[in-house]
Short mmCIF file of C-alpha atoms in Angstrom, two decimals:
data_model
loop_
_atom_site.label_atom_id
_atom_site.label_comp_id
_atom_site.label_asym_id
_atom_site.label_seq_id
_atom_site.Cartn_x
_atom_site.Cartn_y
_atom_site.Cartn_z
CA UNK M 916 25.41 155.35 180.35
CA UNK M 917 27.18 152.36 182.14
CA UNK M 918 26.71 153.40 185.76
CA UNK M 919 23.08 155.18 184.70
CA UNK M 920 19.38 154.01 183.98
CA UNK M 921 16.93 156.53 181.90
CA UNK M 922 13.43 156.04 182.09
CA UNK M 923 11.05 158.24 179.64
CA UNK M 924 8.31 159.48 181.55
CA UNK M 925 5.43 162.20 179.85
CA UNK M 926 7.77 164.88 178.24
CA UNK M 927 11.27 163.89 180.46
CA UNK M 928 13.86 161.90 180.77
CA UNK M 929 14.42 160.32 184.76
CA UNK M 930 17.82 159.33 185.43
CA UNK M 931 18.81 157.10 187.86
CA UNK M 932 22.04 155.11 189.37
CA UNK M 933 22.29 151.00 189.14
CA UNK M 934 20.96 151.07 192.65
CA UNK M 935 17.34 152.69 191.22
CA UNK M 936 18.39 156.06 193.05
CA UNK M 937 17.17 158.94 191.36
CA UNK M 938 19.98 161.40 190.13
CA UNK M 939 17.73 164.36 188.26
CA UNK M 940 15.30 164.39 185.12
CA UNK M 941 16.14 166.17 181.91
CA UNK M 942 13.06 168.00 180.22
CA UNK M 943 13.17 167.63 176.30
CA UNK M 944 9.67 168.71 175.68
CA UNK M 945 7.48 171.34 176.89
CA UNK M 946 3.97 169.70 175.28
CA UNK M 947 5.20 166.49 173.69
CA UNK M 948 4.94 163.44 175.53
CA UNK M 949 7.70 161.00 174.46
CA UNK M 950 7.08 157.69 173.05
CA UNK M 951 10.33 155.84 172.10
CA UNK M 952 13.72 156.54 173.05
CA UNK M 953 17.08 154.77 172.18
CA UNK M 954 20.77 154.46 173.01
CA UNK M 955 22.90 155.95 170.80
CA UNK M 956 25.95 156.14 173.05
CA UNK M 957 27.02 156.40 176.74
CA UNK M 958 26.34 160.17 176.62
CA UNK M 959 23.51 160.17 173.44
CA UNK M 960 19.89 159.02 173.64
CA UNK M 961 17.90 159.61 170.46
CA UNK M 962 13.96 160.23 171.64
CA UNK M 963 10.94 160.21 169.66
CA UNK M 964 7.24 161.95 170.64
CA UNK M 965 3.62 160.19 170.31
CA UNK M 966 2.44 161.56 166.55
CA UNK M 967 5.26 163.86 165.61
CA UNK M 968 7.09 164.04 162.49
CA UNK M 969 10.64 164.89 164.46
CA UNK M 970 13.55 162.53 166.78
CA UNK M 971 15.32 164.71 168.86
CA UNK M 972 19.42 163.39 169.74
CA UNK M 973 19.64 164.21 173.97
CA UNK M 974 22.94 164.67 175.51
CA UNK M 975 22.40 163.21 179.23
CA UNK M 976 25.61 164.41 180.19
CA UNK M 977 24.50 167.85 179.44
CA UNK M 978 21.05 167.54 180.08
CA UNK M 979 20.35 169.48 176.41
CA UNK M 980 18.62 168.32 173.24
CA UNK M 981 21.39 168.98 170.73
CA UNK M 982 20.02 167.97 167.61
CA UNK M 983 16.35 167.59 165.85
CA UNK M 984 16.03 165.37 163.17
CA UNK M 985 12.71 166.10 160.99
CA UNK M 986 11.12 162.76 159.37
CA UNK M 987 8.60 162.46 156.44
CA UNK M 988 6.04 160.99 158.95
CA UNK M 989 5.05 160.29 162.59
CA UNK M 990 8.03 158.35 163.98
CA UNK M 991 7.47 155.94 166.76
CA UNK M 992 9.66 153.48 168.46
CA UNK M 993 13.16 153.95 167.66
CA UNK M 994 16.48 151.75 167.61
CA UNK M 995 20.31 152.95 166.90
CA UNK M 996 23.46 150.79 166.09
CA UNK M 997 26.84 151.30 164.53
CA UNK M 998 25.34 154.86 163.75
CA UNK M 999 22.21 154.06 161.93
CA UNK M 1000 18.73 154.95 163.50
CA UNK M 1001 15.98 152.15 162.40
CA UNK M 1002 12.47 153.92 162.71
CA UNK M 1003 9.10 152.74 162.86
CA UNK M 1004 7.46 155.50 160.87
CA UNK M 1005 3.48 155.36 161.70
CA UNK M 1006 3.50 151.74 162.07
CA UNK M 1007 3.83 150.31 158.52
CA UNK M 1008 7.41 151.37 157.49
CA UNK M 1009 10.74 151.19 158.79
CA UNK M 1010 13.15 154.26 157.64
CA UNK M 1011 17.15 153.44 158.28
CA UNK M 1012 18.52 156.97 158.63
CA UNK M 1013 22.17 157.93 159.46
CA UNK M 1014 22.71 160.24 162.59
CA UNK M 1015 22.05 163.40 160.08
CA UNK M 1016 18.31 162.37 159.30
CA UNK M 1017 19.30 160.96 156.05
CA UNK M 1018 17.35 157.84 154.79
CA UNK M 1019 19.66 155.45 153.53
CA UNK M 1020 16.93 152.10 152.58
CA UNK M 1021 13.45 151.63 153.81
CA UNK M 1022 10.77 148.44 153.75
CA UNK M 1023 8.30 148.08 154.81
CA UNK M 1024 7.23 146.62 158.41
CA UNK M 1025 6.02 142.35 158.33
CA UNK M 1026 2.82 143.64 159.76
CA UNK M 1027 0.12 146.42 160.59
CA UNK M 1028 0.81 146.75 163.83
CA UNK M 1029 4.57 147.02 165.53
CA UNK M 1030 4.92 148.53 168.06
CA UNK M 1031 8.73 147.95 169.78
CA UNK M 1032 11.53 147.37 167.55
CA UNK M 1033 15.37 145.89 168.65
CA UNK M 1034 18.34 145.27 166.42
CA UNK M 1035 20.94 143.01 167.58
CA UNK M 1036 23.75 142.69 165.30
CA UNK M 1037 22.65 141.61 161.45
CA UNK M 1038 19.05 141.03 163.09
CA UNK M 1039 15.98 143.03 164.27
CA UNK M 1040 13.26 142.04 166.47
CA UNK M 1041 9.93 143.39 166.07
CA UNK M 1042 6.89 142.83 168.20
CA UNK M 1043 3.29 143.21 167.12
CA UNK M 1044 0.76 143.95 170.04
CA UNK M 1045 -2.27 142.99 168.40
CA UNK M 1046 -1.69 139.48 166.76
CA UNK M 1047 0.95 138.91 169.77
CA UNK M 1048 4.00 137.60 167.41
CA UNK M 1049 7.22 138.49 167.54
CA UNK M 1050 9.41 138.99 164.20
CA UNK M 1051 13.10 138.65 163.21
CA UNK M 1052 14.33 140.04 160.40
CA UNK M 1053 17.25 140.64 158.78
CA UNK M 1054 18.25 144.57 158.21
CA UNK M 1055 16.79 144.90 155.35
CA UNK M 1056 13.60 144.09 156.20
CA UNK M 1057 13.32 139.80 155.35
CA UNK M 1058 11.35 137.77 158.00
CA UNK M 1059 14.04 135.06 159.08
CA UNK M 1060 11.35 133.43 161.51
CA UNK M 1061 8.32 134.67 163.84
CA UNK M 1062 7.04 133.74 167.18
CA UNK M 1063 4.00 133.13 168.75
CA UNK M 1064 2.11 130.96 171.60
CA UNK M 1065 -0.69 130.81 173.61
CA UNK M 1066 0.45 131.41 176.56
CA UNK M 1067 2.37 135.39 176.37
CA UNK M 1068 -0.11 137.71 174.74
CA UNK M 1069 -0.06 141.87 173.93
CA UNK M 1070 3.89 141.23 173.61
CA UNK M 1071 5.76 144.89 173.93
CA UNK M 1072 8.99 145.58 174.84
CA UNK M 1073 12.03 143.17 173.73
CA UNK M 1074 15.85 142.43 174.35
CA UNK M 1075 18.19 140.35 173.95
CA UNK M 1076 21.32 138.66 175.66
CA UNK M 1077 25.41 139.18 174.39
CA UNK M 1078 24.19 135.22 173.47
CA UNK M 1079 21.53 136.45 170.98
CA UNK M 1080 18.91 134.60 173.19
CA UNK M 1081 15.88 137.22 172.76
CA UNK M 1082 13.28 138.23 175.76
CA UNK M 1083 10.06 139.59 175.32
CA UNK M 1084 6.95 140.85 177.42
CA UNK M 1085 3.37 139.46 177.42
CA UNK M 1086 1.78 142.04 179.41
CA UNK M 1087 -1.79 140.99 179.06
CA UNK M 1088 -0.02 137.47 180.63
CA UNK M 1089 2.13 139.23 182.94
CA UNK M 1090 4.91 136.99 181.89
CA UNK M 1091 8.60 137.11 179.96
CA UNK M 1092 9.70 135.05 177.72
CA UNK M 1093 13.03 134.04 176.33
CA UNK M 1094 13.61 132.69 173.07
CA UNK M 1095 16.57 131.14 171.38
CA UNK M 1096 18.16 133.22 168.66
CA UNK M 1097 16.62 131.03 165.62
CA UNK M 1098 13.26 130.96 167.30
CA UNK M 1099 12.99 127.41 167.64
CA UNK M 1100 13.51 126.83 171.42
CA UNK M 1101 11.84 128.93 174.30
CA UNK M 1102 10.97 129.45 178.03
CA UNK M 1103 9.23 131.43 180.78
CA UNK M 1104 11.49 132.98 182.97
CA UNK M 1105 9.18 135.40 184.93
CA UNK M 1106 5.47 134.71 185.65
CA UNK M 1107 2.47 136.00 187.23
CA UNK M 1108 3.49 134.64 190.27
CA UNK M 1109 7.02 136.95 190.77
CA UNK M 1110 4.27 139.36 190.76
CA UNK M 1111 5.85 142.10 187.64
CA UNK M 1112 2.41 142.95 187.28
CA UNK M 1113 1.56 143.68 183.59
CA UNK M 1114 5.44 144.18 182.50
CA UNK M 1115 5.91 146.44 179.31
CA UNK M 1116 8.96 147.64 179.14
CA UNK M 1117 12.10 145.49 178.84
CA UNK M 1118 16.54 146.01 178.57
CA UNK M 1119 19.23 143.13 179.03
CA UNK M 1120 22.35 144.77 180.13
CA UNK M 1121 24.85 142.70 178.53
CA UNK M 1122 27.98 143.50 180.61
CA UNK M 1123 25.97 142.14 183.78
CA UNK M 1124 24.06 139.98 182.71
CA UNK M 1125 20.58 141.47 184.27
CA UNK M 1126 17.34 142.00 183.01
CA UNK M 1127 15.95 145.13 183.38
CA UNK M 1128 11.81 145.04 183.37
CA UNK M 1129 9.32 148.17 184.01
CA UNK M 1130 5.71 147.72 184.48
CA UNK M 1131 2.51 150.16 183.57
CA UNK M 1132 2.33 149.77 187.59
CA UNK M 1133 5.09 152.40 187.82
CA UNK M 1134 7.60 149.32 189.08
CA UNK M 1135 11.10 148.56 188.01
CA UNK M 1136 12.29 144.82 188.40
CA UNK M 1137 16.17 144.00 188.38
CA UNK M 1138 16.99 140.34 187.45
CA UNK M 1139 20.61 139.04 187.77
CA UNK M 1140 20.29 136.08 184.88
CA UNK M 1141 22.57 133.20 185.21
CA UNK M 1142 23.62 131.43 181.75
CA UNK M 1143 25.12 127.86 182.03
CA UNK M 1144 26.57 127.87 178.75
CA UNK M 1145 27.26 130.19 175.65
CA UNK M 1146 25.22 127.94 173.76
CA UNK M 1147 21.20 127.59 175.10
CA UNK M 1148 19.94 125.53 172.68
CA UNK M 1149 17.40 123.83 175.16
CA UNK M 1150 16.84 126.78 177.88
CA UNK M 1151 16.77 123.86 180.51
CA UNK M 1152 19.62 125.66 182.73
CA UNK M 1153 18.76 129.23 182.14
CA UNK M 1154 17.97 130.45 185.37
CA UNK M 1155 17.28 134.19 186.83
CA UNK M 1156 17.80 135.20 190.40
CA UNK M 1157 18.46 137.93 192.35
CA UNK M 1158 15.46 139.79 192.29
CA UNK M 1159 15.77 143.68 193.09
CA UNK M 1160 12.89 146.33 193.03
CA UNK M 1161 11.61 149.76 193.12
CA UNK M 1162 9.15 152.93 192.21
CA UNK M 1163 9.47 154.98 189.40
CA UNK M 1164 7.26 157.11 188.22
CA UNK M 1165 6.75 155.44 184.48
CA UNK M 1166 3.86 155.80 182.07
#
C-alpha cells in the first residue's frame, strides 16, 4: 500500500495512486455500507460495516474479501498493529482480537461516545465526538492523559507522526490540530482559512512526512509537513506546506 491511497466510500473500496489518480474500486459489500477500515498490511485492509456484527480482511491486490471475522456485537471503527485488531464494539467496549477473530483482553472504552480509534506503538488514541476530547491510553485500556479546548470541536479522525506528535480533526471548527505525544503542548496547523472545509477524515504517512486529510465535502487535502527537530516539545517550528488537492467521491 506504499505507492496506493484507499478511500471507503458506501459499500467499496476507491483506490488511488500518490498523485490522487484513480486506479479502480473493489466492491466488498452488496448492501452494507462500510464504516471503518484499517491497514493491516501493504496488501491487507481489515473493513468494518455501520451496525454489523462481522470485519471482513480485503486483499487489495486481489480485489477479494478473503476472510470474515464474526464479533459478539456491532463493530465500528477499527485499528490493526503487530497483528492484533483493536475494535470499538458498539461504542462502549474495545475487543483486542488476533487476525483469527479471537479475543485476547477487552475494557472498556474512557467514554460513551468514541468514535475513531489509533494505536501508535504502546499507545491508543481515541476521540469522542460529542464531549470533543481526545484520549490516550495505554493498550490495555488506562487513560495516560486527555485533550480538550475550545477552539477544535466534533473531533473525528486522528494520526500521528513517526515522532509520536498526534493530529486530530475538529470538523465542526474546520481546523487540525497537533498535539505533542504527552498531551501537554499543542498547535493549529490547518484552519478555516486553508479552506478543508469541515475535515473528518485524517492519515500521516510516516515515510513522507504528509498529512493526508478528507472532508464530508468529497475533498482530499495533501500536506507535505516539515519537522525541525525529532523532539517538538514547543510546536513553534512545526510547519506544513505544500498543499495538494482533489475530488473523491467520499461519504
Amino acid at each position: 500500500m506504499t505507492n496506493q491511497i484507499v478511500f471507503c466510500n458506501r459499500n467499496v473500496l476507491l483506490l488511488h495512486n500518490l498523485d490522487g489518480n484513480f486506479i479502480r474500486e473493489i466492491s466488498v459489500s452488496t448492501s452494507e455500507w462500510i464504516y471503518g477500515m484499517a491497514v493491516i498490511s501493504d496488501n491487507f485492509v481489515a473493513v468494518t460495516y455501520d451496525d454489523c456484527c462481522h470485519i471482513d480482511i480485503v486483499n487489495i491486490k486481489t480485489d477479494q474479501v478473503t476472510a470474515r471475522i464474526n464479533t459478539i456485537d456491532s463493530c465500528f471503527k477499527i485499528t490493526c498493529e503487530n497483528e492484533l485488531m483493536y475494535a470499538i464494539m458498539y461504542d462502549t467496549m474495545i475487543n483486542v482480537m488476533d487476525m483469527s477473530g479471537n479475543v485476547i483482553r477487552s475494557f472498556s472504552s474512557p467514554s460513551l461516545y468514541i468514535n475513531n480509534i489509533q494505536i501508535d506503538k504502546d499507545k491508543l488514541l481515541l476521540t469522542d465526538c460529542d464531549n470533543s476530547t481526545l484520549y490516550c491510553c495505554d493498550l490495555q485500556g488506562n487513560v495516560m492523559w486527555k485533550f480538550a479546548d475550545k477552539d477544535v470541536k466534533e473531533l473525528h479522525g486522528v494520526t500521528t507522526d513517526k515522532h509520536g506528535n498526534v493530529y486530530i480533526v475538529g470538523s465542526f471548527t474546520q481546523n487540525i490540530i497537533v498535539i505533542t505525544e504527552n498531551g501537554t503542548h499543542f498547535k493549529e496547523l490547518i484552519s478555516i482559512c486553508d479552506d478543508v472545509t469541515y475535515p473528518i477524515g485524517i492519515f500521516y504517512n510516516k515515510s513522507k512526512d504528509c498529512l493526508l486529510v478528507c472532508s464530508t465535502k468529497g475533498k482530499v487535502f495533501l500536506f507535505d509537513i516539515l519537522h525541525s527537530s525529532a523532539t517538538l516539545q514547543q510546536l513553534n517550528n512545526f510547519r506544513r506546506s505544500g498543499i495538494r488537492s482533489g475530488s473523491s467521491p467520499i461519504l
